[in-house]
Amino acid sequence: QVQLVESGGGLVQPGGSLRLSCAASGSIVSIGAMGWYRQAPGKERELVALGSSGGSATNYADSVKGRFTISRDNAKNTVYLQMNSLKPEDTAVYYCYARIWSGRGYASYWGQGTQVTVSS
């Protein structure tokens, strides 16, 4: 059994910052890519940021480049998303994503989601 647990969402004013965290736990042998997606009301889920296991490769949505930074602590099986200069259009439920090997091959896992609201 593998779980991803997110934290750090909340309400912030435009221009503010938030840091999301996601910790993976359970029957983990190794973790490949980890990252974040988001889904705003009435819209499809979209990629925000995704990083490789070694951190050498990262992929960001154009809309967040230069404002958001993904990082991870492999010793803690945790991925972070530092969000700066937040805009109202960043309002969404943010989901953690990970490709995890638990002994039966790699599988995709999702967190339960954390709400980020950017509003004055």
mmCIF file with all atom_site columns, N, CA and C in Angstrom, residues 63-118:
data_model
loop_
_atom_site.group_PDB
_atom_site.id
_atom_site.type_symbol
_atom_site.label_atom_id
_atom_site.label_alt_id
_atom_site.label_comp_id
_atom_site.label_asym_id
_atom_site.label_entity_id
_atom_site.label_seq_id
_atom_site.pdbx_PDB_ins_code
_atom_site.Cartn_x
_atom_site.Cartn_y
_atom_site.Cartn_z
_atom_site.occupancy
_atom_site.B_iso_or_equiv
_atom_site.pdbx_formal_charge
_atom_site.auth_seq_id
_atom_site.auth_comp_id
_atom_site.auth_asym_id
_atom_site.auth_atom_id
_atom_site.pdbx_PDB_model_num
ATOM 1   N N  . SER A 1 63  ? 2.768  28.552 -17.781 1.00 0.00 ? 63  SER A N  1
ATOM 2   C CA . SER A 1 63  ? 2.098  29.557 -16.959 1.00 0.00 ? 63  SER A CA 1
ATOM 3   C C  . SER A 1 63  ? 2.754  29.748 -15.587 1.00 0.00 ? 63  SER A C  1
ATOM 4   N N  . VAL A 1 64  ? 3.610  28.804 -15.166 1.00 0.00 ? 64  VAL A N  1
ATOM 5   C CA . VAL A 1 64  ? 4.224  28.916 -13.834 1.00 0.00 ? 64  VAL A CA 1
ATOM 6   C C  . VAL A 1 64  ? 5.739  29.091 -13.897 1.00 0.00 ? 64  VAL A C  1
ATOM 7   N N  . LYS A 1 65  ? 6.314  29.017 -15.083 1.00 0.00 ? 65  LYS A N  1
ATOM 8   C CA . LYS A 1 65  ? 7.768  29.159 -15.211 1.00 0.00 ? 65  LYS A CA 1
ATOM 9   C C  . LYS A 1 65  ? 8.224  30.489 -14.638 1.00 0.00 ? 65  LYS A C  1
ATOM 10  N N  . GLY A 1 66  ? 9.292  30.423 -13.845 1.00 0.00 ? 66  GLY A N  1
ATOM 11  C CA . GLY A 1 66  ? 9.835  31.621 -13.236 1.00 0.00 ? 66  GLY A CA 1
ATOM 12  C C  . GLY A 1 66  ? 9.172  31.993 -11.925 1.00 0.00 ? 66  GLY A C  1
ATOM 13  N N  . ARG A 1 67  ? 8.049  31.353 -11.597 1.00 0.00 ? 67  ARG A N  1
ATOM 14  C CA . ARG A 1 67  ? 7.338  31.646 -10.344 1.00 0.00 ? 67  ARG A CA 1
ATOM 15  C C  . ARG A 1 67  ? 7.319  30.440 -9.393  1.00 0.00 ? 67  ARG A C  1
ATOM 16  N N  . PHE A 1 68  ? 7.209  29.241 -9.952  1.00 0.00 ? 68  PHE A N  1
ATOM 17  C CA . PHE A 1 68  ? 7.129  28.022 -9.148  1.00 0.00 ? 68  PHE A CA 1
ATOM 18  C C  . PHE A 1 68  ? 8.440  27.239 -9.273  1.00 0.00 ? 68  PHE A C  1
ATOM 19  N N  . THR A 1 69  ? 8.813  26.579 -8.179  1.00 0.00 ? 69  THR A N  1
ATOM 20  C CA . THR A 1 69  ? 10.007 25.736 -8.178  1.00 0.00 ? 69  THR A CA 1
ATOM 21  C C  . THR A 1 69  ? 9.696  24.408 -7.514  1.00 0.00 ? 69  THR A C  1
ATOM 22  N N  . ILE A 1 70  ? 10.014 23.330 -8.222  1.00 0.00 ? 70  ILE A N  1
ATOM 23  C CA . ILE A 1 70  ? 9.834  21.993 -7.673  1.00 0.00 ? 70  ILE A CA 1
ATOM 24  C C  . ILE A 1 70  ? 11.167 21.501 -7.122  1.00 0.00 ? 70  ILE A C  1
ATOM 25  N N  . SER A 1 71  ? 11.102 20.805 -5.986  1.00 0.00 ? 71  SER A N  1
ATOM 26  C CA . SER A 1 71  ? 12.294 20.200 -5.405  1.00 0.00 ? 71  SER A CA 1
ATOM 27  C C  . SER A 1 71  ? 11.876 18.937 -4.671  1.00 0.00 ? 71  SER A C  1
ATOM 28  N N  . ARG A 1 72  ? 12.852 18.091 -4.341  1.00 0.00 ? 72  ARG A N  1
ATOM 29  C CA . ARG A 1 72  ? 12.515 16.879 -3.621  1.00 0.00 ? 72  ARG A CA 1
ATOM 30  C C  . ARG A 1 72  ? 13.633 16.465 -2.697  1.00 0.00 ? 72  ARG A C  1
ATOM 31  N N  . ASP A 1 73  ? 13.227 15.773 -1.653  1.00 0.00 ? 73  ASP A N  1
ATOM 32  C CA . ASP A 1 73  ? 14.154 15.193 -0.691  1.00 0.00 ? 73  ASP A CA 1
ATOM 33  C C  . ASP A 1 73  ? 13.975 13.691 -0.774  1.00 0.00 ? 73  ASP A C  1
ATOM 34  N N  . ASN A 1 74  ? 14.866 13.023 -1.487  1.00 0.00 ? 74  ASN A N  1
ATOM 35  C CA . ASN A 1 74  ? 14.713 11.586 -1.712  1.00 0.00 ? 74  ASN A CA 1
ATOM 36  C C  . ASN A 1 74  ? 14.828 10.792 -0.427  1.00 0.00 ? 74  ASN A C  1
ATOM 37  N N  . ALA A 1 75  ? 15.575 11.291 0.536   1.00 0.00 ? 75  ALA A N  1
ATOM 38  C CA . ALA A 1 75  ? 15.709 10.588 1.807   1.00 0.00 ? 75  ALA A CA 1
ATOM 39  C C  . ALA A 1 75  ? 14.387 10.548 2.562   1.00 0.00 ? 75  ALA A C  1
ATOM 40  N N  . LYS A 1 76  ? 13.557 11.552 2.303   1.00 0.00 ? 76  LYS A N  1
ATOM 41  C CA . LYS A 1 76  ? 12.252 11.631 2.978   1.00 0.00 ? 76  LYS A CA 1
ATOM 42  C C  . LYS A 1 76  ? 11.098 11.265 2.056   1.00 0.00 ? 76  LYS A C  1
ATOM 43  N N  . ASN A 1 77  ? 11.415 10.846 0.821   1.00 0.00 ? 77  ASN A N  1
ATOM 44  C CA . ASN A 1 77  ? 10.365 10.518 -0.162  1.00 0.00 ? 77  ASN A CA 1
ATOM 45  C C  . ASN A 1 77  ? 9.352  11.654 -0.281  1.00 0.00 ? 77  ASN A C  1
ATOM 46  N N  . THR A 1 78  ? 9.858  12.872 -0.318  1.00 0.00 ? 78  THR A N  1
ATOM 47  C CA . THR A 1 78  ? 9.011  14.054 -0.289  1.00 0.00 ? 78  THR A CA 1
ATOM 48  C C  . THR A 1 78  ? 9.336  14.983 -1.451  1.00 0.00 ? 78  THR A C  1
ATOM 49  N N  . VAL A 1 79  ? 8.287  15.538 -2.037  1.00 0.00 ? 79  VAL A N  1
ATOM 50  C CA . VAL A 1 79  ? 8.439  16.529 -3.092  1.00 0.00 ? 79  VAL A CA 1
ATOM 51  C C  . VAL A 1 79  ? 7.773  17.821 -2.629  1.00 0.00 ? 79  VAL A C  1
ATOM 52  N N  . TYR A 1 80  ? 8.365  18.936 -3.028  1.00 0.00 ? 80  TYR A N  1
ATOM 53  C CA . TYR A 1 80  ? 7.869  20.250 -2.629  1.00 0.00 ? 80  TYR A CA 1
ATOM 54  C C  . TYR A 1 80  ? 7.551  21.087 -3.865  1.00 0.00 ? 80  TYR A C  1
ATOM 55  N N  . LEU A 1 81  ? 6.663  22.046 -3.681  1.00 0.00 ? 81  LEU A N  1
ATOM 56  C CA . LEU A 1 81  ? 6.393  23.022 -4.723  1.00 0.00 ? 81  LEU A CA 1
ATOM 57  C C  . LEU A 1 81  ? 6.367  24.396 -4.067  1.00 0.00 ? 81  LEU A C  1
ATOM 58  N N  . GLN A 1 82  ? 7.392  25.181 -4.336  1.00 0.00 ? 82  GLN A N  1
ATOM 59  C CA . GLN A 1 82  ? 7.437  26.558 -3.862  1.00 0.00 ? 82  GLN A CA 1
ATOM 60  C C  . GLN A 1 82  ? 6.753  27.436 -4.883  1.00 0.00 ? 82  GLN A C  1
ATOM 61  N N  . MET A 1 83  ? 5.705  28.121 -4.455  1.00 0.00 ? 83  MET A N  1
ATOM 62  C CA . MET A 1 83  ? 4.907  28.945 -5.362  1.00 0.00 ? 83  MET A CA 1
ATOM 63  C C  . MET A 1 83  ? 5.035  30.402 -4.942  1.00 0.00 ? 83  MET A C  1
ATOM 64  N N  . ASN A 1 84  ? 5.611  31.205 -5.803  1.00 0.00 ? 84  ASN A N  1
ATOM 65  C CA . ASN A 1 84  ? 5.788  32.633 -5.542  1.00 0.00 ? 84  ASN A CA 1
ATOM 66  C C  . ASN A 1 84  ? 4.983  33.452 -6.547  1.00 0.00 ? 84  ASN A C  1
ATOM 67  N N  . SER A 1 85  ? 4.789  34.705 -6.231  1.00 0.00 ? 85  SER A N  1
ATOM 68  C CA . SER A 1 85  ? 4.063  35.627 -7.117  1.00 0.00 ? 85  SER A CA 1
ATOM 69  C C  . SER A 1 85  ? 2.743  35.013 -7.579  1.00 0.00 ? 85  SER A C  1
ATOM 70  N N  . LEU A 1 86  ? 1.997  34.501 -6.635  1.00 0.00 ? 86  LEU A N  1
ATOM 71  C CA . LEU A 1 86  ? 0.757  33.798 -6.978  1.00 0.00 ? 86  LEU A CA 1
ATOM 72  C C  . LEU A 1 86  ? -0.271 34.743 -7.574  1.00 0.00 ? 86  LEU A C  1
ATOM 73  N N  . LYS A 1 87  ? -1.030 34.200 -8.513  1.00 0.00 ? 87  LYS A N  1
ATOM 74  C CA . LYS A 1 87  ? -2.068 34.946 -9.228  1.00 0.00 ? 87  LYS A CA 1
ATOM 75  C C  . LYS A 1 87  ? -3.427 34.284 -8.986  1.00 0.00 ? 87  LYS A C  1
ATOM 76  N N  . PRO A 1 88  ? -4.499 35.035 -9.146  1.00 0.00 ? 88  PRO A N  1
ATOM 77  C CA . PRO A 1 88  ? -5.829 34.421 -8.974  1.00 0.00 ? 88  PRO A CA 1
ATOM 78  C C  . PRO A 1 88  ? -6.038 33.202 -9.875  1.00 0.00 ? 88  PRO A C  1
ATOM 79  N N  . GLU A 1 89  ? -5.445 33.220 -11.044 1.00 0.00 ? 89  GLU A N  1
ATOM 80  C CA . GLU A 1 89  ? -5.604 32.076 -11.957 1.00 0.00 ? 89  GLU A CA 1
ATOM 81  C C  . GLU A 1 89  ? -4.842 30.835 -11.505 1.00 0.00 ? 89  GLU A C  1
ATOM 82  N N  . ASP A 1 90  ? -4.053 30.935 -10.444 1.00 0.00 ? 90  ASP A N  1
ATOM 83  C CA . ASP A 1 90  ? -3.406 29.763 -9.868  1.00 0.00 ? 90  ASP A CA 1
ATOM 84  C C  . ASP A 1 90  ? -4.344 29.018 -8.918  1.00 0.00 ? 90  ASP A C  1
ATOM 85  N N  . THR A 1 91  ? -5.504 29.589 -8.659  1.00 0.00 ? 91  THR A N  1
ATOM 86  C CA . THR A 1 91  ? -6.480 28.948 -7.775  1.00 0.00 ? 91  THR A CA 1
ATOM 87  C C  . THR A 1 91  ? -6.915 27.608 -8.356  1.00 0.00 ? 91  THR A C  1
ATOM 88  N N  . ALA A 1 92  ? -6.766 26.559 -7.563  1.00 0.00 ? 92  ALA A N  1
ATOM 89  C CA . ALA A 1 92  ? -7.083 25.210 -8.024  1.00 0.00 ? 92  ALA A CA 1
ATOM 90  C C  . ALA A 1 92  ? -6.856 24.235 -6.876  1.00 0.00 ? 92  ALA A C  1
ATOM 91  N N  . VAL A 1 93  ? -7.284 22.998 -7.095  1.00 0.00 ? 93  VAL A N  1
ATOM 92  C CA . VAL A 1 93  ? -6.867 21.900 -6.224  1.00 0.00 ? 93  VAL A CA 1
ATOM 93  C C  . VAL A 1 93  ? -5.569 21.339 -6.800  1.00 0.00 ? 93  VAL A C  1
ATOM 94  N N  . TYR A 1 94  ? -4.562 21.271 -5.972  1.00 0.00 ? 94  TYR A N  1
ATOM 95  C CA . TYR A 1 94  ? -3.248 20.789 -6.394  1.00 0.00 ? 94  TYR A CA 1
ATOM 96  C C  . TYR A 1 94  ? -3.072 19.341 -5.935  1.00 0.00 ? 94  TYR A C  1
ATOM 97  N N  . TYR A 1 95  ? -2.683 18.488 -6.897  1.00 0.00 ? 95  TYR A N  1
ATOM 98  C CA . TYR A 1 95  ? -2.525 17.064 -6.637  1.00 0.00 ? 95  TYR A CA 1
ATOM 99  C C  . TYR A 1 95  ? -1.064 16.661 -6.788  1.00 0.00 ? 95  TYR A C  1
ATOM 100 N N  . CYS A 1 96  ? -0.597 15.918 -5.832  1.00 0.00 ? 96  CYS A N  1
ATOM 101 C CA . CYS A 1 96  ? 0.732  15.328 -5.911  1.00 0.00 ? 96  CYS A CA 1
ATOM 102 C C  . CYS A 1 96  ? 0.666  14.061 -6.760  1.00 0.00 ? 96  CYS A C  1
ATOM 103 N N  . TYR A 1 97  ? 1.723  13.813 -7.516  1.00 0.00 ? 97  TYR A N  1
ATOM 104 C CA . TYR A 1 97  ? 1.798  12.647 -8.402  1.00 0.00 ? 97  TYR A CA 1
ATOM 105 C C  . TYR A 1 97  ? 3.163  12.006 -8.229  1.00 0.00 ? 97  TYR A C  1
ATOM 106 N N  . ALA A 1 98  ? 3.182  10.677 -8.281  1.00 0.00 ? 98  ALA A N  1
ATOM 107 C CA . ALA A 1 98  ? 4.461  9.977  -8.212  1.00 0.00 ? 98  ALA A CA 1
ATOM 108 C C  . ALA A 1 98  ? 4.381  8.648  -8.939  1.00 0.00 ? 98  ALA A C  1
ATOM 109 N N  . ARG A 1 99  ? 5.494  8.276  -9.559  1.00 0.00 ? 99  ARG A N  1
ATOM 110 C CA . ARG A 1 99  ? 5.666  6.947  -10.143 1.00 0.00 ? 99  ARG A CA 1
ATOM 111 C C  . ARG A 1 99  ? 6.502  6.155  -9.151  1.00 0.00 ? 99  ARG A C  1
ATOM 112 N N  . ILE A 1 100 ? 5.897  5.097  -8.634  1.00 0.00 ? 100 ILE A N  1
ATOM 113 C CA . ILE A 1 100 ? 6.525  4.373  -7.518  1.00 0.00 ? 100 ILE A CA 1
ATOM 114 C C  . ILE A 1 100 ? 6.625  2.891  -7.830  1.00 0.00 ? 100 ILE A C  1
ATOM 115 N N  . TRP A 1 101 ? 7.792  2.333  -7.518  1.00 0.00 ? 101 TRP A N  1
ATOM 116 C CA . TRP A 1 101 ? 7.998  0.887  -7.625  1.00 0.00 ? 101 TRP A CA 1
ATOM 117 C C  . TRP A 1 101 ? 7.771  0.304  -6.240  1.00 0.00 ? 101 TRP A C  1
ATOM 118 N N  . SER A 1 102 ? 6.762  -0.547 -6.151  1.00 0.00 ? 102 SER A N  1
ATOM 119 C CA . SER A 1 102 ? 6.460  -1.148 -4.855  1.00 0.00 ? 102 SER A CA 1
ATOM 120 C C  . SER A 1 102 ? 6.703  -2.650 -4.865  1.00 0.00 ? 102 SER A C  1
ATOM 121 N N  . GLY A 1 103 ? 7.433  -3.129 -5.876  1.00 0.00 ? 103 GLY A N  1
ATOM 122 C CA . GLY A 1 103 ? 7.747  -4.546 -5.933  1.00 0.00 ? 103 GLY A CA 1
ATOM 123 C C  . GLY A 1 103 ? 7.067  -5.278 -7.066  1.00 0.00 ? 103 GLY A C  1
ATOM 124 N N  . ARG A 1 104 ? 6.085  -4.617 -7.682  1.00 0.00 ? 104 ARG A N  1
ATOM 125 C CA . ARG A 1 104 ? 5.356  -5.242 -8.788  1.00 0.00 ? 104 ARG A CA 1
ATOM 126 C C  . ARG A 1 104 ? 5.383  -4.376 -10.027 1.00 0.00 ? 104 ARG A C  1
ATOM 127 N N  . GLY A 1 105 ? 6.432  -3.583 -10.151 1.00 0.00 ? 105 GLY A N  1
ATOM 128 C CA . GLY A 1 105 ? 6.528  -2.693 -11.292 1.00 0.00 ? 105 GLY A CA 1
ATOM 129 C C  . GLY A 1 105 ? 6.126  -1.276 -10.905 1.00 0.00 ? 105 GLY A C  1
ATOM 130 N N  . TYR A 1 106 ? 6.446  -0.345 -11.773 1.00 0.00 ? 106 TYR A N  1
ATOM 131 C CA . TYR A 1 106 ? 6.093  1.042  -11.496 1.00 0.00 ? 106 TYR A CA 1
ATOM 132 C C  . TYR A 1 106 ? 4.599  1.253  -11.695 1.00 0.00 ? 106 TYR A C  1
ATOM 133 N N  . ALA A 1 107 ? 4.013  2.063  -10.816 1.00 0.00 ? 107 ALA A N  1
ATOM 134 C CA . ALA A 1 107 ? 2.612  2.439  -10.934 1.00 0.00 ? 107 ALA A CA 1
ATOM 135 C C  . ALA A 1 107 ? 2.483  3.914  -10.572 1.00 0.00 ? 107 ALA A C  1
ATOM 136 N N  . SER A 1 108 ? 1.421  4.530  -11.062 1.00 0.00 ? 108 SER A N  1
ATOM 137 C CA . SER A 1 108 ? 1.169  5.939  -10.791 1.00 0.00 ? 108 SER A CA 1
ATOM 138 C C  . SER A 1 108 ? 0.276  6.088  -9.568  1.00 0.00 ? 108 SER A C  1
ATOM 139 N N  . TYR A 1 109 ? 0.641  7.042  -8.720  1.00 0.00 ? 109 TYR A N  1
ATOM 140 C CA . TYR A 1 109 ? -0.132 7.314  -7.517  1.00 0.00 ? 109 TYR A CA 1
ATOM 141 C C  . TYR A 1 109 ? -0.439 8.801  -7.432  1.00 0.00 ? 109 TYR A C  1
ATOM 142 N N  . TRP A 1 110 ? -1.586 9.098  -6.817  1.00 0.00 ? 110 TRP A N  1
ATOM 143 C CA . TRP A 1 110 ? -2.047 10.478 -6.654  1.00 0.00 ? 110 TRP A CA 1
ATOM 144 C C  . TRP A 1 110 ? -2.356 10.755 -5.191  1.00 0.00 ? 110 TRP A C  1
ATOM 145 N N  . GLY A 1 111 ? -2.107 11.975 -4.776  1.00 0.00 ? 111 GLY A N  1
ATOM 146 C CA . GLY A 1 111 ? -2.535 12.421 -3.467  1.00 0.00 ? 111 GLY A CA 1
ATOM 147 C C  . GLY A 1 111 ? -4.005 12.801 -3.489  1.00 0.00 ? 111 GLY A C  1
ATOM 148 N N  . GLN A 1 112 ? -4.516 13.175 -2.334  1.00 0.00 ? 112 GLN A N  1
ATOM 149 C CA . GLN A 1 112 ? -5.943 13.486 -2.214  1.00 0.00 ? 112 GLN A CA 1
ATOM 150 C C  . GLN A 1 112 ? -6.264 14.899 -2.683  1.00 0.00 ? 112 GLN A C  1
ATOM 151 N N  . GLY A 1 113 ? -5.235 15.716 -2.851  1.00 0.00 ? 113 GLY A N  1
ATOM 152 C CA . GLY A 1 113 ? -5.439 17.090 -3.313  1.00 0.00 ? 113 GLY A CA 1
ATOM 153 C C  . GLY A 1 113 ? -5.458 18.085 -2.165  1.00 0.00 ? 113 GLY A C  1
ATOM 154 N N  . THR A 1 114 ? -4.923 19.261 -2.432  1.00 0.00 ? 114 THR A N  1
ATOM 155 C CA . THR A 1 114 ? -4.946 20.343 -1.452  1.00 0.00 ? 114 THR A CA 1
ATOM 156 C C  . THR A 1 114 ? -5.370 21.630 -2.159  1.00 0.00 ? 114 THR A C  1
ATOM 157 N N  . GLN A 1 115 ? -6.284 22.352 -1.546  1.00 0.00 ? 115 GLN A N  1
ATOM 158 C CA . GLN A 1 115 ? -6.842 23.550 -2.172  1.00 0.00 ? 115 GLN A CA 1
ATOM 159 C C  . GLN A 1 115 ? -5.901 24.735 -2.021  1.00 0.00 ? 115 GLN A C  1
ATOM 160 N N  . VAL A 1 116 ? -5.663 25.411 -3.127  1.00 0.00 ? 116 VAL A N  1
ATOM 161 C CA . VAL A 1 116 ? -4.931 26.681 -3.128  1.00 0.00 ? 116 VAL A CA 1
ATOM 162 C C  . VAL A 1 116 ? -5.866 27.740 -3.687  1.00 0.00 ? 116 VAL A C  1
ATOM 163 N N  . THR A 1 117 ? -6.110 28.775 -2.901  1.00 0.00 ? 117 THR A N  1
ATOM 164 C CA . THR A 1 117 ? -6.982 29.864 -3.312  1.00 0.00 ? 117 THR A CA 1
ATOM 165 C C  . THR A 1 117 ? -6.212 31.169 -3.251  1.00 0.00 ? 117 THR A C  1
ATOM 166 N N  . VAL A 1 118 ? -6.153 31.867 -4.383  1.00 0.00 ? 118 VAL A N  1
ATOM 167 C CA . VAL A 1 118 ? -5.449 33.147 -4.459  1.00 0.00 ? 118 VAL A CA 1
ATOM 168 C C  . VAL A 1 118 ? -6.504 34.231 -4.661  1.00 0.00 ? 118 VAL A C  1
#
